[in-house]
Short mmCIF file of C-alpha atoms in Angstrom, two decimals:
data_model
loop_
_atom_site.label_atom_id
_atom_site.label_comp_id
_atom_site.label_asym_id
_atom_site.label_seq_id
_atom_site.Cartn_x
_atom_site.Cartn_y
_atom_site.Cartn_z
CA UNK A 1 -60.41 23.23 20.41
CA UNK A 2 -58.42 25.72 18.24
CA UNK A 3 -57.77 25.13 14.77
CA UNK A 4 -55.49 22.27 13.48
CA UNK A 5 -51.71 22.65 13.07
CA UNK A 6 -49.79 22.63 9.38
CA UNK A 7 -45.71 22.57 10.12
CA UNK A 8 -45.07 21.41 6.82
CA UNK A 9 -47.56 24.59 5.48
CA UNK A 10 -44.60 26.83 4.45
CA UNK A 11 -46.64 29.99 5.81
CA UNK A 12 -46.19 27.95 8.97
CA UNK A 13 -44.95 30.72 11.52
CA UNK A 14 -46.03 33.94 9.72
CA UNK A 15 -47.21 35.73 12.97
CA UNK A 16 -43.94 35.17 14.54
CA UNK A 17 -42.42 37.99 16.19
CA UNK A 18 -39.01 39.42 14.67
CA UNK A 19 -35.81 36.77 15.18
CA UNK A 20 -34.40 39.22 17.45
CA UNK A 21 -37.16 38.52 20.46
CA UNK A 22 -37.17 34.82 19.44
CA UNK A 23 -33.27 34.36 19.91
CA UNK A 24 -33.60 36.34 23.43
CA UNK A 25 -36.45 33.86 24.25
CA UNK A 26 -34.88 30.82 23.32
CA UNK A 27 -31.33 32.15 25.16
CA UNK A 28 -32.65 32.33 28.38
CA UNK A 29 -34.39 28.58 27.40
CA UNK A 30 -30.87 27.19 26.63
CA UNK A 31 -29.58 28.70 29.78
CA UNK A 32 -32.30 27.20 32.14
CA UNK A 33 -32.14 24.03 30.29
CA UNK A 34 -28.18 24.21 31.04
CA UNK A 35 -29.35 25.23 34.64
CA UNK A 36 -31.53 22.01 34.41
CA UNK A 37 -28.93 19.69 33.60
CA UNK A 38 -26.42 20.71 36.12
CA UNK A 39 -28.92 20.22 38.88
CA UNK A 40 -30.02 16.72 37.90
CA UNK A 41 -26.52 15.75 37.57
CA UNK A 42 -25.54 17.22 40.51
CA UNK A 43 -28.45 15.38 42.26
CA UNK A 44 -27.84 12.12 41.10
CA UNK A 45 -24.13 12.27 41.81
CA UNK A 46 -24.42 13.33 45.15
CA UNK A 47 -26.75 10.38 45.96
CA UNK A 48 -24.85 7.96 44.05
CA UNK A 49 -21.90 8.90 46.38
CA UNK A 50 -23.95 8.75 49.53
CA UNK A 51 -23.30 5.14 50.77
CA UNK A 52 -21.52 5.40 54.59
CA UNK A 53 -20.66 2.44 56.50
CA UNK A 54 -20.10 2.56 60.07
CA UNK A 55 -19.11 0.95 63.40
CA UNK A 56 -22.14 0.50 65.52
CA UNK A 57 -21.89 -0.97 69.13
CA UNK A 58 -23.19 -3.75 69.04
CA UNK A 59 -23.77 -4.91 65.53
CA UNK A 60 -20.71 -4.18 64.11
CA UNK A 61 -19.97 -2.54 60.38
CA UNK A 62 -23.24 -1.57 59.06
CA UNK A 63 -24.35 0.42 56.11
CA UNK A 64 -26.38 3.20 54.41
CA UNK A 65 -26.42 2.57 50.63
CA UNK A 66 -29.33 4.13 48.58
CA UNK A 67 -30.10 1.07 46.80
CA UNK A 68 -32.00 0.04 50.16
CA UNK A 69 -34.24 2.29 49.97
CA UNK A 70 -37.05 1.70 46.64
CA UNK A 71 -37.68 5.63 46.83
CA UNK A 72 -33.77 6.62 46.39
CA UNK A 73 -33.82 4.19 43.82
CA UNK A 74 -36.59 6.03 41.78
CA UNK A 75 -35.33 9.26 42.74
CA UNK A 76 -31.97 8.68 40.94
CA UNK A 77 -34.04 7.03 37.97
CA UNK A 78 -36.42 10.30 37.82
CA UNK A 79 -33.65 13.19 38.03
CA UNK A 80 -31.39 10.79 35.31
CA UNK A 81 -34.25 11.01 33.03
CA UNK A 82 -34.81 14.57 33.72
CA UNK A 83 -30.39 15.21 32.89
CA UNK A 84 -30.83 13.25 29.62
CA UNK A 85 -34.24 15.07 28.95
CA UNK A 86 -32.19 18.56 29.52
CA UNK A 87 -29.66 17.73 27.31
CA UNK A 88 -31.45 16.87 24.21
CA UNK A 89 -33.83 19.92 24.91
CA UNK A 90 -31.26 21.86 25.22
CA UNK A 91 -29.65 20.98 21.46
CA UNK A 92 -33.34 21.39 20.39
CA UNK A 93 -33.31 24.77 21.65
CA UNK A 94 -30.15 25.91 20.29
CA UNK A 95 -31.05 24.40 17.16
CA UNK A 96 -34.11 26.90 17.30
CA UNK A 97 -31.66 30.12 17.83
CA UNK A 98 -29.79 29.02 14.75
CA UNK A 99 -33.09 28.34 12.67
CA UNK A 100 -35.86 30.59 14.08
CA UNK A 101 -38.68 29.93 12.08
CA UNK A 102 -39.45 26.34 13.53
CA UNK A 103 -40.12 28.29 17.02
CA UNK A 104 -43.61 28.09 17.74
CA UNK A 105 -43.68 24.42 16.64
CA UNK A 106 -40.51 23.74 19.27
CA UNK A 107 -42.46 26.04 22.23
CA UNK A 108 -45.45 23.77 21.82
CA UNK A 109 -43.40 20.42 22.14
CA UNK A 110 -41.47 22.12 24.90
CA UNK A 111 -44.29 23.12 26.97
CA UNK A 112 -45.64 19.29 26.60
CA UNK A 113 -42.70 17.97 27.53
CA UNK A 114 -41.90 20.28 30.04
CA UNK A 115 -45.09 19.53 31.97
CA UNK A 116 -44.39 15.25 31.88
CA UNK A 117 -41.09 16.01 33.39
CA UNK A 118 -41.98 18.39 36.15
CA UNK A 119 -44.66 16.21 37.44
CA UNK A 120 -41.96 13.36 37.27
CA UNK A 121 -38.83 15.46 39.34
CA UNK A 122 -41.62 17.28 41.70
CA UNK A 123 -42.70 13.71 42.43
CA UNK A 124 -39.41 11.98 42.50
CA UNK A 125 -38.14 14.87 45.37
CA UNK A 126 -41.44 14.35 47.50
CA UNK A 127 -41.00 10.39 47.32
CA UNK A 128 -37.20 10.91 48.97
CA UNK A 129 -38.18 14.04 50.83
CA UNK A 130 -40.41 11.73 52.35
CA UNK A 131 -38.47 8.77 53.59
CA UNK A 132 -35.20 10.98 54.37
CA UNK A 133 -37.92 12.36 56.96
CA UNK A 134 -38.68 9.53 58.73
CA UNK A 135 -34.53 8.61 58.55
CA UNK A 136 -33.83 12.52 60.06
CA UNK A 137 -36.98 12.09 62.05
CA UNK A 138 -37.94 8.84 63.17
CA UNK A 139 -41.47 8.15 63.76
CA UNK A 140 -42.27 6.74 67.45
CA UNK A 141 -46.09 5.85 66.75
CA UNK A 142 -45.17 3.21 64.43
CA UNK A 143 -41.57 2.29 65.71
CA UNK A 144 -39.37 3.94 62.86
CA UNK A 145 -36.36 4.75 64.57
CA UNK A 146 -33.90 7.88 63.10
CA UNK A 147 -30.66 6.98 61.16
CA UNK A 148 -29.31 10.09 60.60
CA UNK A 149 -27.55 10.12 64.07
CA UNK A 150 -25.54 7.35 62.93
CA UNK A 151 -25.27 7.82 59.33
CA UNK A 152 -24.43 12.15 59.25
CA UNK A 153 -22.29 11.39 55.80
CA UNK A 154 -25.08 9.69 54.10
CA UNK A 155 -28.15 11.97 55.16
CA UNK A 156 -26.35 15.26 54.19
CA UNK A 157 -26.09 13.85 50.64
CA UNK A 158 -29.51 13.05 50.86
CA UNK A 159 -30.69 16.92 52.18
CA UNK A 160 -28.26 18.50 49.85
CA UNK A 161 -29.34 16.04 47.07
CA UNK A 162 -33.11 17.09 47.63
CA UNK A 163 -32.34 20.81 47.61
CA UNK A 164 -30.87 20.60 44.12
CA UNK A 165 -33.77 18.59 43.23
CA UNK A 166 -36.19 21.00 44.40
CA UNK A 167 -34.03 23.66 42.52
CA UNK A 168 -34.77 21.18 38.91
CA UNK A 169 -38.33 21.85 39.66
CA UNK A 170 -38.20 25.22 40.33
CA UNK A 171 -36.14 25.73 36.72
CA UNK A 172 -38.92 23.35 35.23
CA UNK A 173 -41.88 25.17 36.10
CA UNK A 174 -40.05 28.24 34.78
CA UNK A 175 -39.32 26.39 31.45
CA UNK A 176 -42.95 25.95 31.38
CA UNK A 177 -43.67 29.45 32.23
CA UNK A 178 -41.43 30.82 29.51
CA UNK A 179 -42.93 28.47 26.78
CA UNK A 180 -46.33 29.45 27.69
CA UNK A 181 -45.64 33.58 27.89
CA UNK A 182 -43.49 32.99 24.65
CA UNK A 183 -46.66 31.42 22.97
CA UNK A 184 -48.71 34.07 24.44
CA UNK A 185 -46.45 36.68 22.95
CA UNK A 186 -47.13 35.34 19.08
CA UNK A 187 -51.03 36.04 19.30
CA UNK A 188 -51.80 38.92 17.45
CA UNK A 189 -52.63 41.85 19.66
CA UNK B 1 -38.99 37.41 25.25
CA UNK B 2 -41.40 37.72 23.13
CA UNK B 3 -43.55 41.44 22.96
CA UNK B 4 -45.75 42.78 25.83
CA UNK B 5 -48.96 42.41 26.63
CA UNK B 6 -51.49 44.72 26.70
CA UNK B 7 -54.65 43.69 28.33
CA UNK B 8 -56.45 46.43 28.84
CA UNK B 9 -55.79 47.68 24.60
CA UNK B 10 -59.53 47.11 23.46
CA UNK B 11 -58.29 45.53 20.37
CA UNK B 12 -56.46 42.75 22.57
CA UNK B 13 -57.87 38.97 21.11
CA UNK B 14 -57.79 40.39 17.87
CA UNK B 15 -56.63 37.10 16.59
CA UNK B 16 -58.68 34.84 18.49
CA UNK B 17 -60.33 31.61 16.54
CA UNK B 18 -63.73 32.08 16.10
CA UNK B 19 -66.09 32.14 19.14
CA UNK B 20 -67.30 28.44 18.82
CA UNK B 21 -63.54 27.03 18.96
CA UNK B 22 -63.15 28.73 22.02
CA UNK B 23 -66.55 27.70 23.78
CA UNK B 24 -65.37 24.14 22.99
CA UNK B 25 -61.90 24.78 24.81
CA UNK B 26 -63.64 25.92 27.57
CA UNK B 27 -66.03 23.12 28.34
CA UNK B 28 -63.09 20.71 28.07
CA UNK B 29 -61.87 23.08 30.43
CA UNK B 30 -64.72 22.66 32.89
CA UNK B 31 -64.67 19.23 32.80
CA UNK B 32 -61.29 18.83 33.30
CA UNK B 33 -61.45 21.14 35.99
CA UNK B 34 -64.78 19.21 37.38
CA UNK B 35 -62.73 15.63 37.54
CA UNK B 36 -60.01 17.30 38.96
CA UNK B 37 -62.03 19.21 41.92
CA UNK B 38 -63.95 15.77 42.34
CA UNK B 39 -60.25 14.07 42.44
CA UNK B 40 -58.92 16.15 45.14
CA UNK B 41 -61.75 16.07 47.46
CA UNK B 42 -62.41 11.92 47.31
CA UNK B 43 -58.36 12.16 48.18
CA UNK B 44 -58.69 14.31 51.09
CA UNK B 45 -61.87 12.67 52.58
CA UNK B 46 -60.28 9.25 51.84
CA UNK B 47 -57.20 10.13 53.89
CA UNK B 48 -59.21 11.69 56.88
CA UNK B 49 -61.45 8.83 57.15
CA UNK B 50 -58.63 6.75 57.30
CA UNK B 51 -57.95 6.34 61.01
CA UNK B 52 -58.12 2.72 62.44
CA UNK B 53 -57.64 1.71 66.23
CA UNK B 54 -56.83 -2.29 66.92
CA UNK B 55 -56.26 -4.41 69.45
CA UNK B 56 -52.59 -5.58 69.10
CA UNK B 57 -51.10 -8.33 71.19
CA UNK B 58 -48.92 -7.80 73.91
CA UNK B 59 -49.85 -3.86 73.32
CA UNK B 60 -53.40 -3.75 73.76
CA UNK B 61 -55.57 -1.07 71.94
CA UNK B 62 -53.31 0.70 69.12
CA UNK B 63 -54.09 3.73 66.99
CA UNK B 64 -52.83 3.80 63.16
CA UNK B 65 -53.70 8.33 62.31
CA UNK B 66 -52.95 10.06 59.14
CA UNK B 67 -51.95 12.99 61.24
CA UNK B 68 -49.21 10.66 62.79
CA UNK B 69 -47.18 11.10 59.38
CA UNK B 70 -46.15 14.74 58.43
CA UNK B 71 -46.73 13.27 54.76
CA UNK B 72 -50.00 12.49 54.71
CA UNK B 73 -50.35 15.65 56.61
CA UNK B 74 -48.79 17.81 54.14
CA UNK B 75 -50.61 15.13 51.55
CA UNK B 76 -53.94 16.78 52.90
CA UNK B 77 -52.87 19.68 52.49
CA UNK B 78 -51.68 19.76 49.44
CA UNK B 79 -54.46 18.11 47.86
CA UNK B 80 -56.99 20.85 49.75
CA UNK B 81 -55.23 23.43 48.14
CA UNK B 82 -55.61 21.87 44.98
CA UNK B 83 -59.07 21.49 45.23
CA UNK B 84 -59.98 25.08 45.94
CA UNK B 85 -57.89 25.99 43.46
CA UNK B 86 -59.93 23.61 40.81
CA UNK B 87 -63.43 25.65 42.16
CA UNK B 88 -61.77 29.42 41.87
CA UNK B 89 -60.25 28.37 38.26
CA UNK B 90 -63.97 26.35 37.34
CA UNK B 91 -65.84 29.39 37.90
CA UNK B 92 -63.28 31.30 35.84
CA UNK B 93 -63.18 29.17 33.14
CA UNK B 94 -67.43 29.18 33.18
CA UNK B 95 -66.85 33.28 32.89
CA UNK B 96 -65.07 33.00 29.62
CA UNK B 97 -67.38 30.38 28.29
CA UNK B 98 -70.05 33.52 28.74
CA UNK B 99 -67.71 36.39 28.17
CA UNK B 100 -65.33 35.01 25.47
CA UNK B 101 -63.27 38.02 24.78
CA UNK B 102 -61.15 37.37 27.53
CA UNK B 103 -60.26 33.85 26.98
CA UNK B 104 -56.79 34.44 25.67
CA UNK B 105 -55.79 36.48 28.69
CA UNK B 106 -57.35 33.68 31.03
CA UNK B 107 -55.84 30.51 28.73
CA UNK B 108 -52.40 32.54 30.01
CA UNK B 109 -52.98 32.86 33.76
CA UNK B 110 -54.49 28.95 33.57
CA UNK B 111 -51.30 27.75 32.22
CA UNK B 112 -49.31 29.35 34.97
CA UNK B 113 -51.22 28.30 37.82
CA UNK B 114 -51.86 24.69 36.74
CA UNK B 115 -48.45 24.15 36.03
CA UNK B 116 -47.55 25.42 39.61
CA UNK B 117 -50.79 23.32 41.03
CA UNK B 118 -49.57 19.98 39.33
CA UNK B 119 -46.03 20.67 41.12
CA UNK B 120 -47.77 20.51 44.26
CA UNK B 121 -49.97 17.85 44.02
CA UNK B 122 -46.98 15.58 42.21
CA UNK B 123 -44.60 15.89 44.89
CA UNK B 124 -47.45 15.48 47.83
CA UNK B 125 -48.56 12.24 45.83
CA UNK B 126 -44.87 10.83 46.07
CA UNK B 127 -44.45 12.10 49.65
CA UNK B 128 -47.21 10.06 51.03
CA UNK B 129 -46.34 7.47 48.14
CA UNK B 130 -43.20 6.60 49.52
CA UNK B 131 -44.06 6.74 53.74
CA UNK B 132 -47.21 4.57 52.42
CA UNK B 133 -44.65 2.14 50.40
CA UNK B 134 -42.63 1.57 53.56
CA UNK B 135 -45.89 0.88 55.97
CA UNK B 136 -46.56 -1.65 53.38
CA UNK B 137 -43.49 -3.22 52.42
CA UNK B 138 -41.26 -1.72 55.59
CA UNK B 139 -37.65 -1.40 55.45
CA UNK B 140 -35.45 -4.14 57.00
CA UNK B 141 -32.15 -2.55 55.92
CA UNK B 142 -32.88 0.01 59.05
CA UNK B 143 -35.21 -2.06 61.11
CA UNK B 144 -38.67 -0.15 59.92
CA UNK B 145 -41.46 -3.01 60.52
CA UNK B 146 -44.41 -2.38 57.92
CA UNK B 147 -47.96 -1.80 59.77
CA UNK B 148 -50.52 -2.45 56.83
CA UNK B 149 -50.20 -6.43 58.09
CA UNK B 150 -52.11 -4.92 60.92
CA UNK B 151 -53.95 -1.69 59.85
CA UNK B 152 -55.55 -2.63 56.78
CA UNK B 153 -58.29 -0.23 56.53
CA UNK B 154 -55.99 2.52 57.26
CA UNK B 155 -53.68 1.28 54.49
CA UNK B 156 -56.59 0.41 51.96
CA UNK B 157 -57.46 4.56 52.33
CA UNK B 158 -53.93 5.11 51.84
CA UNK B 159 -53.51 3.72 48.80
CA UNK B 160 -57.62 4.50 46.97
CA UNK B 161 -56.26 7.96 48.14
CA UNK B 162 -52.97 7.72 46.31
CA UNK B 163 -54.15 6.15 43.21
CA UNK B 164 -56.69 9.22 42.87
CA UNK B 165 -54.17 12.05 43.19
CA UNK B 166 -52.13 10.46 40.52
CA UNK B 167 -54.95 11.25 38.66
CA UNK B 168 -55.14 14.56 39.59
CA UNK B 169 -52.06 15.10 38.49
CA UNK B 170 -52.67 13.01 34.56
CA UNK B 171 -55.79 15.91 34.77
CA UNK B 172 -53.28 18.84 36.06
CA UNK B 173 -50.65 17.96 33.35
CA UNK B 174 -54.01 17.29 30.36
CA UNK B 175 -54.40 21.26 31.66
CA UNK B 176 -51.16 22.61 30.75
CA UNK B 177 -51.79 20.76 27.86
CA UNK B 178 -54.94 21.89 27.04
CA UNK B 179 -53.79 25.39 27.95
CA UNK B 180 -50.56 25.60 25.56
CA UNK B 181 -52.74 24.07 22.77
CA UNK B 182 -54.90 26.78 22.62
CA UNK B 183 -52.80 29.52 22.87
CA UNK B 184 -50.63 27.72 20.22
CA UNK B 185 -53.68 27.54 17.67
CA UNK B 186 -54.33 31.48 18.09
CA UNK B 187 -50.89 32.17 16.04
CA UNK B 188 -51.90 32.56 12.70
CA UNK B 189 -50.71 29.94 10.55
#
């Protein structure tokens, strides 16, 4: 392992590159942070809202809620973690472009954390990408029948729901990306 | 963004940590990469090996396939992928630990791919996570019947497979880890 870190050393930083390159790095980290947030929140509001009931010769008023489903549940739990996680990130990061020389410290703890959460949203969209296959698809060997026939309101929130999500996890593995190429830029050529 | 490289400048690693501190990174490295390559192949053989036939009253002989599901499908897959990955990237990580000049160029490329990799494998584990929650549990909001009551062999593959990509992806995510730590101990203090 590399040597051990000193933040409170006040050299701490010395082979930083100039500000200017470390406020252009940390801009385009606010802005896919920002990018971040609006995509969980977009996510979980559009699943939130899904819930359709319907007429359905012969059983009456039925319904599609979410909550029924233990993999919409998490889904909303994940990407709600992921909108909080954005925000507070995101006040880290512009806290950076006002004070530059805590930068490399931040890119280390945002690369970390960046990581946890990716594996977390990329998980969260297979889990519901997975059920809302068997509701679009059905699965005759085991008897899973469709429900997106009956229920069109409710399964386009869940497709446009897991777009957006797959979006968050494109935006995180770039926020990982750009930590790692921004760390890579400090070593010494 | 932070300044360019220049891989091919013959003074590039200048600032590397002295050649013991990087051997050590490596062989974590290795044996990360190892458990992870060991990971993704018990998955995958745990999930093909999984088919079970049964003789189910009134329906006579029954077949329960991991090919049935497109999630354990793509679960295969995914995991395959992930596991030739972890033998190109062992071998490369093995090169550095004999040519360590190159290590910061390779700690770079590393952190991109795993971070990409653990994507993968994170959303395949919750796409067969959540199809394998509702064969266990089923769904009687929308009239799915669970099948591990009757294919328990299939389902006890299911789930030894599931448990071992999830830690795949704790190794993928130690990676990135291990990756960003590196590079982050190269800036001089």
């Amino acid at each position: 392992m590399a040597s051990t870190d000193k933040p409170t050393d006040p050299e701490y930083n010395k082979g930083a590159p100039p500000p200017s390159a470390t406020v252009n790095c940390f801009v385009l980290d606010v802005t896919l942070r920002v990018l971040l947030f609006a995509a969980a929140l977009t996510a979980v509001v559009v699943v939130v809202t899904s819930d359709q009931t319907k007429f359905i010769v012969p059983f009456g008023f039925l319904e599609a809620k979410f909550k029924h489903s233990p993999a919409f549940v998490y889904f909303v739990v994940a990407l709600s973690v992921a909108g909080l996680y954005s925000i507070i990130t995101t006040l880290a990061s512009l806290a950076v472009i006002w004070k530059p020389n805590l930068s490399t410290k931040f890119l280390l703890h945002f690369a970390f954390w960046d990581a946890l959460i990716l594996g977390l949203v990329a998980s969260a969209t297979g889990t519901a990408g997975g059920v809302a296959y068997i509701g679009s698809k059905g699965n005759n060997h085991v008897g899973w029948v469709k429900i997106c026939n009956n229920y069109d309101k409710f399964c386009h929130h869940i497709a446009g729901s897991l777009a957006v999500s797959l979006f968050a996890s494109v935006v995180l593995v770039l926020l990982v990306w750009l930590s790692v190429y921004s760390l890579h830029g400090r070593i010494p050529k």
